[in-house]
CSV table of C-alpha atoms and ligand atoms in Angstrom, one decimal:
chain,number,residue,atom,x,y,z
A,994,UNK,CA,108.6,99.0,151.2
A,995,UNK,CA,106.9,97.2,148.4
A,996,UNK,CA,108.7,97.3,145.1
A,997,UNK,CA,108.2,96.5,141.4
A,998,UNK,CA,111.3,94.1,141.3
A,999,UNK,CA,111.0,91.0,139.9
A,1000,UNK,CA,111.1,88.2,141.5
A,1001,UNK,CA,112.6,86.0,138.5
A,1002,UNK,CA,114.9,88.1,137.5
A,1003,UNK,CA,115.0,91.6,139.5
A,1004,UNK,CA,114.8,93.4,136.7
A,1005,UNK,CA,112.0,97.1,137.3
A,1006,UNK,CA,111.4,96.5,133.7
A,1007,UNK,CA,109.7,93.4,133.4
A,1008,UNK,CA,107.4,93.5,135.7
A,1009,UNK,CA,104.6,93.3,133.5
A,1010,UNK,CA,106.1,89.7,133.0
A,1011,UNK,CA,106.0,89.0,136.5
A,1012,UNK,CA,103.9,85.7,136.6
A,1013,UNK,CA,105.3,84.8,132.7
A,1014,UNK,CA,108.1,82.1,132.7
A,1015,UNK,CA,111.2,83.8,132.2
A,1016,UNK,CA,113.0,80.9,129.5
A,1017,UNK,CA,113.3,83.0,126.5
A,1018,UNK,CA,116.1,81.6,124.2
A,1019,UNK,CA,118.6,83.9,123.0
A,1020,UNK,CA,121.5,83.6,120.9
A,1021,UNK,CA,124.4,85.5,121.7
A,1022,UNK,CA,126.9,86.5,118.8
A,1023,UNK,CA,130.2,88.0,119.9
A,1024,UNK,CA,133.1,89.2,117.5
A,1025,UNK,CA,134.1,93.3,118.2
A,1026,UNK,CA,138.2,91.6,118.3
A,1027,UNK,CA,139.7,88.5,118.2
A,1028,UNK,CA,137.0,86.2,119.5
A,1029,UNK,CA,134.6,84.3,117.2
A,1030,UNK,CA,132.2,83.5,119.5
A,1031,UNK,CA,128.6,82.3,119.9
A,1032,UNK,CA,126.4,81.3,122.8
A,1033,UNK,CA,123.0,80.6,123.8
A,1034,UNK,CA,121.1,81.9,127.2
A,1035,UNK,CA,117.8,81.0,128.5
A,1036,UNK,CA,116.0,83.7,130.5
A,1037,UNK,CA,119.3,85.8,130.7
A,1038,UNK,CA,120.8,83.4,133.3
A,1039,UNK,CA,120.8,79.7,132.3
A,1040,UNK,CA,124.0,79.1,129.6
A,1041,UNK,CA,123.0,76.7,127.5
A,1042,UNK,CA,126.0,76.8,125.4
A,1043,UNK,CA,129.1,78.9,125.0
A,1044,UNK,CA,132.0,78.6,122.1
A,1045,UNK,CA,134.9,80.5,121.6
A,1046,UNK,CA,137.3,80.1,118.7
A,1047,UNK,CA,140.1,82.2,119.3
A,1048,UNK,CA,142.7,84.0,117.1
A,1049,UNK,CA,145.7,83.8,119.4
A,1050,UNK,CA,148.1,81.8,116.9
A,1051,UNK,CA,146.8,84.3,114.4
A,1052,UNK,CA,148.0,87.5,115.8
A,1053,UNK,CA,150.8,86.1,118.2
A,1054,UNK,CA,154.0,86.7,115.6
A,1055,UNK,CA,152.9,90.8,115.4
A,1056,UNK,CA,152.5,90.8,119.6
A,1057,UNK,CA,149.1,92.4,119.3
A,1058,UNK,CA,145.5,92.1,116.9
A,1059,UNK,CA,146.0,92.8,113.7
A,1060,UNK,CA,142.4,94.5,112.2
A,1061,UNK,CA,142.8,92.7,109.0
A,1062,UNK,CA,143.5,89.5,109.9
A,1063,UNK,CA,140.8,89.6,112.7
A,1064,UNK,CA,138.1,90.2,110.4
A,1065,UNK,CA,138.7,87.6,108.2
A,1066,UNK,CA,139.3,84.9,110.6
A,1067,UNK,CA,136.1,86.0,111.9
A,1068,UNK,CA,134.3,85.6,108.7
A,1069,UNK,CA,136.2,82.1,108.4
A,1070,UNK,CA,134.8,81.3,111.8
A,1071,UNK,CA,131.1,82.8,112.1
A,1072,UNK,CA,128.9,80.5,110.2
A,1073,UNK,CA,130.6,76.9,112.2
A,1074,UNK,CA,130.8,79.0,115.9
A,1075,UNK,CA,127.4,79.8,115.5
A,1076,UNK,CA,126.1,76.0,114.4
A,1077,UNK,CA,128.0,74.6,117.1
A,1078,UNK,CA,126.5,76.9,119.8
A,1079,UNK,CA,122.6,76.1,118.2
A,1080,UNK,CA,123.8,72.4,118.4
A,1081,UNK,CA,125.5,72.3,121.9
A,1082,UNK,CA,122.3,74.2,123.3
A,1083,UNK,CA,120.0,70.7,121.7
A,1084,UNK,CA,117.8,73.0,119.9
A,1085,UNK,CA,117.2,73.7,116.2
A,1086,UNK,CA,117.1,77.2,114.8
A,1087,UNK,CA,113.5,77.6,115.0
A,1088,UNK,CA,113.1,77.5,119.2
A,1089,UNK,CA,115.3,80.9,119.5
A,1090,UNK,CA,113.4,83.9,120.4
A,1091,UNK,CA,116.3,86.5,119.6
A,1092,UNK,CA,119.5,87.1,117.7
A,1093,UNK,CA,121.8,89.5,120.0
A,1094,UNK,CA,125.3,90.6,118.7
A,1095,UNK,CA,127.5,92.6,120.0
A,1096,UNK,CA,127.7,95.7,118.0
A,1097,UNK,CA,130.0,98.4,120.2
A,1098,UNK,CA,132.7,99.5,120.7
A,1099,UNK,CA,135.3,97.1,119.0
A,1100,UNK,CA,137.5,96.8,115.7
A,1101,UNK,CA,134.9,98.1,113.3
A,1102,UNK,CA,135.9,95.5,110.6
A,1103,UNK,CA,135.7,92.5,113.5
A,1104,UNK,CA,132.0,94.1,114.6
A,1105,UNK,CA,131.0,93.9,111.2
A,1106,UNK,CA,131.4,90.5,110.4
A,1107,UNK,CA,129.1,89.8,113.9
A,1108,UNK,CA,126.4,92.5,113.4
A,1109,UNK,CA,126.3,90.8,109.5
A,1110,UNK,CA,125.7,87.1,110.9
A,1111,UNK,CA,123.2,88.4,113.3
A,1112,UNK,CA,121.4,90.6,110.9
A,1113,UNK,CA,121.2,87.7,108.1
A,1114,UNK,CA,119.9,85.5,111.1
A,1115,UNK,CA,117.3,87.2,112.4
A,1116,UNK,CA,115.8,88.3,108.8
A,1117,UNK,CA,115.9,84.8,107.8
A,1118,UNK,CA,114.2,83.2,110.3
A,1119,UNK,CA,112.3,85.8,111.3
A,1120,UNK,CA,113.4,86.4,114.6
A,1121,UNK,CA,114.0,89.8,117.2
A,1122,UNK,CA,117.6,91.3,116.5
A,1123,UNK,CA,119.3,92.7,119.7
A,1124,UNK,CA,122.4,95.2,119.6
A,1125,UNK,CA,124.5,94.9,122.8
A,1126,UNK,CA,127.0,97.2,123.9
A,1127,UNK,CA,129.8,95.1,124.7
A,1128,UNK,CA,131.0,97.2,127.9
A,1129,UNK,CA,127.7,96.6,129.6
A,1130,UNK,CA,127.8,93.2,128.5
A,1131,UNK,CA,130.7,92.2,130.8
A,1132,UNK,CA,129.4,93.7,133.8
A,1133,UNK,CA,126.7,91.2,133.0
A,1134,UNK,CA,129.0,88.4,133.1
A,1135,UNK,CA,128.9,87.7,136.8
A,1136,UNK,CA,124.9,86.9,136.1
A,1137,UNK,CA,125.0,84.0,133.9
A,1138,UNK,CA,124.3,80.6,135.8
A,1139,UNK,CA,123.7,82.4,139.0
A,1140,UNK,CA,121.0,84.9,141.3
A,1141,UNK,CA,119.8,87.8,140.0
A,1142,UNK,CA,122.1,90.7,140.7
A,1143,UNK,CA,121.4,93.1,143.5
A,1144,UNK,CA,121.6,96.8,142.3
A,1145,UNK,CA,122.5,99.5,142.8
A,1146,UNK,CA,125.9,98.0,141.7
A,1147,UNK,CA,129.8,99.8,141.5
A,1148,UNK,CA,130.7,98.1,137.9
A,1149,UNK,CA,134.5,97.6,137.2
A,1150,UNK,CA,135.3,97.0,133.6
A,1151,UNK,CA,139.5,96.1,133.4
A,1152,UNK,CA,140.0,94.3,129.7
A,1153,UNK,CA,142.2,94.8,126.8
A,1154,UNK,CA,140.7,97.9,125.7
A,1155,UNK,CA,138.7,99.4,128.4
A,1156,UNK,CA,139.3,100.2,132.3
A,1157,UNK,CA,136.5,102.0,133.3
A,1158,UNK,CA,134.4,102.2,136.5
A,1159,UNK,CA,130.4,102.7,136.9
A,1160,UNK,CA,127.6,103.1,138.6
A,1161,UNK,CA,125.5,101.0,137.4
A,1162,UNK,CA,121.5,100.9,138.3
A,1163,UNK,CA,120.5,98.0,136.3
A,1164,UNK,CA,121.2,96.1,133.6
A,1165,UNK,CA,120.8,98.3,131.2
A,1166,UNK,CA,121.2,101.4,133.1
A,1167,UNK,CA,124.9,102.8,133.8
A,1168,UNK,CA,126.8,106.5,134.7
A,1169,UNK,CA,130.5,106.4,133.8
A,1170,UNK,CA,132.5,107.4,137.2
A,1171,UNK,CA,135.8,107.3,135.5
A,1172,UNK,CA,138.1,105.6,133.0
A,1173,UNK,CA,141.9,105.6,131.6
A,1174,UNK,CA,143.1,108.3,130.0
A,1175,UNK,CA,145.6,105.9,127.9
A,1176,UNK,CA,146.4,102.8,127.5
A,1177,UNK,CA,144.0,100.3,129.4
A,1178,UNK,CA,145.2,97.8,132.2
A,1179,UNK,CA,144.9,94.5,130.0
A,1180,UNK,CA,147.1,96.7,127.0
A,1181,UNK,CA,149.5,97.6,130.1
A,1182,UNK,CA,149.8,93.8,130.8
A,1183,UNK,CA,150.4,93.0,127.3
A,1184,UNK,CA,153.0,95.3,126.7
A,1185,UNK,CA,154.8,94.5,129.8
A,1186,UNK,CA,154.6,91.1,128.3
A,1187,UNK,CA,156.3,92.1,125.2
A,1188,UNK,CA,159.1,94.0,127.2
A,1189,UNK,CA,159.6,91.1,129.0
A,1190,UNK,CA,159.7,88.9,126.3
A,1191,UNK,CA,157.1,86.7,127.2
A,1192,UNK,CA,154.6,86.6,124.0
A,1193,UNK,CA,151.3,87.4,123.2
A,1194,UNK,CA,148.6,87.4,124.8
A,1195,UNK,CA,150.7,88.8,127.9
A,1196,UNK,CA,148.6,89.1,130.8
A,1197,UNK,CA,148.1,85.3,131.3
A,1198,UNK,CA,152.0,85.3,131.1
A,1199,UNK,CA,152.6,88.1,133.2
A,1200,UNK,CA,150.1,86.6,135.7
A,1201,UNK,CA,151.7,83.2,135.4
A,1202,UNK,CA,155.7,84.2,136.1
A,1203,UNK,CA,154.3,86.7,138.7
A,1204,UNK,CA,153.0,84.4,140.8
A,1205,UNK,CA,156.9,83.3,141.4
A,1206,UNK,CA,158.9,86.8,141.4
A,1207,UNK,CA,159.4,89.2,144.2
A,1208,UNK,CA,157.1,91.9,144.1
A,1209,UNK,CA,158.9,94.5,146.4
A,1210,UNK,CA,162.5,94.4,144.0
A,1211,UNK,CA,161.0,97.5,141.8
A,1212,UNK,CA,159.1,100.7,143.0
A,1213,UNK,CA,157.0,100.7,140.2
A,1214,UNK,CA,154.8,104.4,139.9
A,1215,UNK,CA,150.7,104.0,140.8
A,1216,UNK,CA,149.2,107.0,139.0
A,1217,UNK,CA,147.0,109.2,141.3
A,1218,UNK,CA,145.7,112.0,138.6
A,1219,UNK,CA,144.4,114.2,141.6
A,1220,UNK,CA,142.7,113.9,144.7
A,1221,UNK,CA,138.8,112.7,143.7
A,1222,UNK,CA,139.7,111.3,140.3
A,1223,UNK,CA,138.7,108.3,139.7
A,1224,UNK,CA,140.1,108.1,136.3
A,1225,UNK,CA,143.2,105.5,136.2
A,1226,UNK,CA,146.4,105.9,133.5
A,1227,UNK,CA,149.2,102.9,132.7
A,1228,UNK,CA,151.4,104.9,130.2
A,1229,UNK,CA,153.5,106.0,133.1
A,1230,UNK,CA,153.9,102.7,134.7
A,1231,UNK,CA,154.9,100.7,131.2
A,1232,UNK,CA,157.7,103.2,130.5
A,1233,UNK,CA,158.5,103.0,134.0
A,1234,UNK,CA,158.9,99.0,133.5
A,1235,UNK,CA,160.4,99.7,130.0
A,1236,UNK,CA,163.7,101.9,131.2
A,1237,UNK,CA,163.8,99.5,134.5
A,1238,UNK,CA,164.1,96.4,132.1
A,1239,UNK,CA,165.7,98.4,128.6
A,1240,UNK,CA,167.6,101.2,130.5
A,1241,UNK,CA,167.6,104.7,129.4
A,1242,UNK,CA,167.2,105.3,126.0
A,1243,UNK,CA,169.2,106.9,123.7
A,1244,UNK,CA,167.2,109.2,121.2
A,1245,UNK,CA,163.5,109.9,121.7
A,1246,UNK,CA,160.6,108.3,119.5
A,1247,UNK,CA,160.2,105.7,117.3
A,1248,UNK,CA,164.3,106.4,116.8
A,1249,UNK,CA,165.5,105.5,120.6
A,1250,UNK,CA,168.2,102.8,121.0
A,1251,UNK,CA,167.8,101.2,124.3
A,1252,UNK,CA,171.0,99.6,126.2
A,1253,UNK,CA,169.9,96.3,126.6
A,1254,UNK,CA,166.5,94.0,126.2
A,1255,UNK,CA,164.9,91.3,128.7
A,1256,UNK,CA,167.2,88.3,126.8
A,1257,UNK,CA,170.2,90.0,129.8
A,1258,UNK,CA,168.1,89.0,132.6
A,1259,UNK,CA,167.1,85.5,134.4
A,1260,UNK,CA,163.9,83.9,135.1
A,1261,UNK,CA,164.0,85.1,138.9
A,1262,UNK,CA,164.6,88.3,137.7
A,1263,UNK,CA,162.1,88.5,135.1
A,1264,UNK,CA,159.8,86.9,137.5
A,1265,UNK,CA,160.7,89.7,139.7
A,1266,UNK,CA,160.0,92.9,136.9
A,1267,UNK,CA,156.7,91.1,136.0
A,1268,UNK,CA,155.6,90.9,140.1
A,1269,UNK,CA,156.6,94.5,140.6
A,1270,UNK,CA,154.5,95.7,137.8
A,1271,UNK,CA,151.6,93.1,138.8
A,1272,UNK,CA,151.9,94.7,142.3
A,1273,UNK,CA,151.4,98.6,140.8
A,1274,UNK,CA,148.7,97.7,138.1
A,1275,UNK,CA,146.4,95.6,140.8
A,1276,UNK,CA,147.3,98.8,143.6
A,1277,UNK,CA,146.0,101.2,141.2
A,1278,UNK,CA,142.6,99.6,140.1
A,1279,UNK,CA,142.0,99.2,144.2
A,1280,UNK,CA,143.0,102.7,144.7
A,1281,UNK,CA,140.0,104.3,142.3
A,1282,UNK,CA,137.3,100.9,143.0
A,1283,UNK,CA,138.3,102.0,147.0
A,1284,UNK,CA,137.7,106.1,146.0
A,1285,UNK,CA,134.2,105.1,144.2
A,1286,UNK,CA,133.0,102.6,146.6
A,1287,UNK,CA,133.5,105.6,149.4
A,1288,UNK,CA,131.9,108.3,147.4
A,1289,UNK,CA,128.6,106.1,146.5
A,1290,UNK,CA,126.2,103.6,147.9
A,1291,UNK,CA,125.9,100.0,146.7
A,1292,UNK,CA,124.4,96.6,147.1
A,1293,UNK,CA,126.9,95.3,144.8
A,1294,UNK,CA,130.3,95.2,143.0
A,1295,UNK,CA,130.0,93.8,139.2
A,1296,UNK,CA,133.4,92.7,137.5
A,1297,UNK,CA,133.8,92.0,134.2
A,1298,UNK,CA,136.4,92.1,131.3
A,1299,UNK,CA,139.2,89.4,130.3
A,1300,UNK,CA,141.9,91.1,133.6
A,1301,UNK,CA,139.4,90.3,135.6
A,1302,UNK,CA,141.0,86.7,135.0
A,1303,UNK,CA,144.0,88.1,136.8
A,1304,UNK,CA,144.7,86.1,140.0
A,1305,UNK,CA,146.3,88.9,141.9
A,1306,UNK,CA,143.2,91.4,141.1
A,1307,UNK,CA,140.7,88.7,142.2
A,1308,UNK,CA,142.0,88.2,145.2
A,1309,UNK,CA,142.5,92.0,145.9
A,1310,UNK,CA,138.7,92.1,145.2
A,1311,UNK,CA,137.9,89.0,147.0
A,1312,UNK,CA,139.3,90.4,149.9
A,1313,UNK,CA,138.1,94.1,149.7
A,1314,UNK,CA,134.4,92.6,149.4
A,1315,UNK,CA,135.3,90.7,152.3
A,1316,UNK,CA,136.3,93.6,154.3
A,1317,UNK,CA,133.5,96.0,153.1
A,1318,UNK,CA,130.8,94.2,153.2
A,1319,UNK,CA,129.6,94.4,149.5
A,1320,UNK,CA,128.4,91.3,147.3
A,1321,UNK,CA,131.0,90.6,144.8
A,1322,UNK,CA,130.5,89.1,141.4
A,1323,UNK,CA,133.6,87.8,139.6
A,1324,UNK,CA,132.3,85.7,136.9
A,1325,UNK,CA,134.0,82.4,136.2
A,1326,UNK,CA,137.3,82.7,133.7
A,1327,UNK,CA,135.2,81.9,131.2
A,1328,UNK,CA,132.9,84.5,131.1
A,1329,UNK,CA,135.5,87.0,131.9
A,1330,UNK,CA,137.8,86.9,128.9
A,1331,UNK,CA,135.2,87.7,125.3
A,1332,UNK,CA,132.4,85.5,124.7
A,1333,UNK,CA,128.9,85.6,123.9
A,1334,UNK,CA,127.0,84.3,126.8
A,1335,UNK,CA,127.5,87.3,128.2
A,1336,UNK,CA,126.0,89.3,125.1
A,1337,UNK,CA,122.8,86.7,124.9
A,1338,UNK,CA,122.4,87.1,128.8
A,1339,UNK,CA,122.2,90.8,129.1
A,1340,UNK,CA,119.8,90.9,125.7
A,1341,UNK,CA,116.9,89.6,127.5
A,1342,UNK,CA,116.6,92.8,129.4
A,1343,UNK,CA,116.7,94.4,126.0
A,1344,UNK,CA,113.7,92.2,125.0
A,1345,UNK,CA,111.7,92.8,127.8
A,1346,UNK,CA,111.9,96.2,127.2
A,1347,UNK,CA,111.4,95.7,123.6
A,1348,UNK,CA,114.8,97.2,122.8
A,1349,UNK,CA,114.7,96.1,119.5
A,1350,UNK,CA,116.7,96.9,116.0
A,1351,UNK,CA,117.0,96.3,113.1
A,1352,UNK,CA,118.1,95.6,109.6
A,1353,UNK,CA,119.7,99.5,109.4
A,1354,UNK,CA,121.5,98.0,113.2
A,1355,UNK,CA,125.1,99.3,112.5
A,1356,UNK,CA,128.3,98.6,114.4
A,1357,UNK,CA,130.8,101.6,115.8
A,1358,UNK,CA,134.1,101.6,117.7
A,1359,UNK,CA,133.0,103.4,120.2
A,1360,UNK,CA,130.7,103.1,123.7
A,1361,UNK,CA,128.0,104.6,124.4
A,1362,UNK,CA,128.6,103.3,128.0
A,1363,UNK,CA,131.9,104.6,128.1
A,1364,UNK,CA,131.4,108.0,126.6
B,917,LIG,O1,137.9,91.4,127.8
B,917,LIG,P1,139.0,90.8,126.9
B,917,LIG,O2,138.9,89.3,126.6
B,917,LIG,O3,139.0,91.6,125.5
B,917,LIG,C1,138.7,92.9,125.4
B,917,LIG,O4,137.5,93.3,125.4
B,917,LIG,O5,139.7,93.7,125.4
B,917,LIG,O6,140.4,91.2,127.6
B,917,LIG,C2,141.6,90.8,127.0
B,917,LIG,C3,142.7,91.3,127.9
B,917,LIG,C4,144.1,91.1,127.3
B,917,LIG,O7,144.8,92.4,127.4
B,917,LIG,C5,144.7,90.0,128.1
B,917,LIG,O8,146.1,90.1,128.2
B,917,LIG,C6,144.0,90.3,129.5
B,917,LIG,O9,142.7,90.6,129.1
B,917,LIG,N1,144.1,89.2,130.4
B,917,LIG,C7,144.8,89.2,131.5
B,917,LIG,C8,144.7,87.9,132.1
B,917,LIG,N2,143.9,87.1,131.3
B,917,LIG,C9,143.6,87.9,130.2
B,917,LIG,N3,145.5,90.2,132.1
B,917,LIG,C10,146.1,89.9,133.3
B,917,LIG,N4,146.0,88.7,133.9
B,917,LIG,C11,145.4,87.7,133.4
B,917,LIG,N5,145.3,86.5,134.0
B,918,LIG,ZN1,135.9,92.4,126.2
């Protein structure tokens, strides 16, 4: 059957621009937590540049992001990230067709400091101004520097604030399937990190000292939430690794004494908690991606979001596209953990579409995606 996709970039909204080159330059601006980053993207695929100044050091003493601090750093940051990213790209100001930031969901003070940048740009030098919802942006990840995706697509979205899955018929076009009704995986890997006593940020850690534990020592719970639901939940399975490690508590709330912290075990055995708890988080994002991919039809399977980094869940996926058939897109490391290729890349659709804001573009904590 003939079709209106596009043959540069198989988008069914461009097609106007069918026999146009598809090079426009964007710059990407990125800062909705503790990421200051900036990147340029031509024609929504080629990455041109891509810097990331992270605040680890910054928020590592309080084990989690502190709002405050995060906007400030990211005010300290903006202006240099986004030179360097103009610079690394070899072009001057003038060549850039758009400004894109990322202005949802996110730490409202963080956003601000990006939608601000990108606002001031783009009246300045005269230029379109894009606002991205950073959701959809990581299920764009597994675009950059490669083939037009092939939609329609089942989009997994596992980060530090978000686990959510999609169906998702275009770039721009998504229907939420499910989500967590707590905490979100990559918060679940940090605070196992914590309990363990490994730092901040935990889910490299956790990944890292799984890779040499036994994963069958603990029976750690895999929240089901009901036959068909393809929501996911983690509070159960950090308390379960909290008493396993801590022991019961004594009292309840912020008031419980626990019998013991991770300082009584070994290595091997903290090696073992952090496998057993690697083992139930992976199972339970395969369990829902398994239930969705059965209930719908799809050309695809977009995954995005900084656990998508995790080595156990890529190769879970890896092997599940495998045995299913289904493309997979796992975007390099880079583009899975926050940056602002990612946000440039997916503005282009935006563009085409002439998706435009601006100066009244405001930022909010909350997806649109997601809701
Ligand atoms: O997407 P992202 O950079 O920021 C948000 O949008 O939240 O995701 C950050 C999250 C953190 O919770 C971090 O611990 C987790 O991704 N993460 C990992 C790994 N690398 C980063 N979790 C498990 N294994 C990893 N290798
Ligand atoms: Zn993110």
């Amino acid at each position: 059957m003939w079709s209106w996709l596009c043959k540069h970039c198989g988008c069914r909204r461009c097609r106007l621009m069918m026999n146009k080159p598809h090079d426009e330059l964007i710059l990407g601006i990125e800062t909705s937590c503790d990421e200051t980053a900036a990147a340029v993207v031509r024609g929504g695929r080629d990455v041109l540049s891509n810097v990331v100044a992270t605040q680890h050091e910054l928020h590592e003493r309080y084990a989690g992001v502190v709002p405050e601090i995060a906007s400030r750093a990211h005010l300290q940051r903006i202006i240099p990230v986004v030179r360097d990213a103009v610079r690394d790209a070899g072009l001057e100001y003038g060549a850039l067709d758009a400004i894109a930031v990322g202005n949802q969901p996110g730490l409202i003070g963080s956003l601000l400091v990006g939608v601000s940048a990108a606002k001031a740009l783009a009246w300045s030098l005269g230029k379109s101004l894009i606002g991205i919802d950073h959701i959809q942006a990581h299920l764009y990840a597994g675009a950059l520097n490669d083939e037009p995706i092939a939609y329609p697509a089942l989009g997994l979205v596992v980060s530090g604030g978000h686990t959510s899955l999609f169906h998702v018929d275009g770039p721009l076009e998504f229907r939420l399937l499910g989500r967590t009704i707590d905490d979100a995986i990559g918060e679940a890997f940090d605070k196992a990190a914590t309990i363990l006593q490994l730092g901040y940020p935990g889910g490299p850690a956790v990944d890292a000292l799984a890779s040499t534990g036994d994963d069958n020592v603990y029976d750690l719970p895999v929240a089901s939430l009901g036959r068909g639901s393809l929501d996911f939940s983690f509070s159960g399975l950090k308390t379960a690794l909290l008493y396993a490690v801590c022991g019961q508590p004594a009292g309840r709330g912020s008031s419980a004494t626990f019998q013991r912290d991770a300082s009584v075990f070994t290595e091997k055995e903290k090696a073992d908690f952090a496998a057993s708890f690697q083992r139930a988080a992976v199972t339970a994002i395969m369990r829902k991606l398994h239930r969705a991919f059965e209930q719908t039809t799809v050309k695809t399977l977009l995954v995005g979001g900084g656990v998508s980094a995790n080595s156990r869940l890529r190769a879970a996926l890896q092997e599940f596209a495998g045995n299913h058939a289904v493309a997979l897109r796992l975007p390099p490391m880079e583009f899975c953990v926050d940056n602002a290729a990612m946000i440039a890349g997916l503005a282009v659709h935006k563009l085409r579409a002439h998706d435009l804001a601006d100066v009244s573009l405001s930022a909010s904590p909350r997806s649109d995606a997601a809701a």
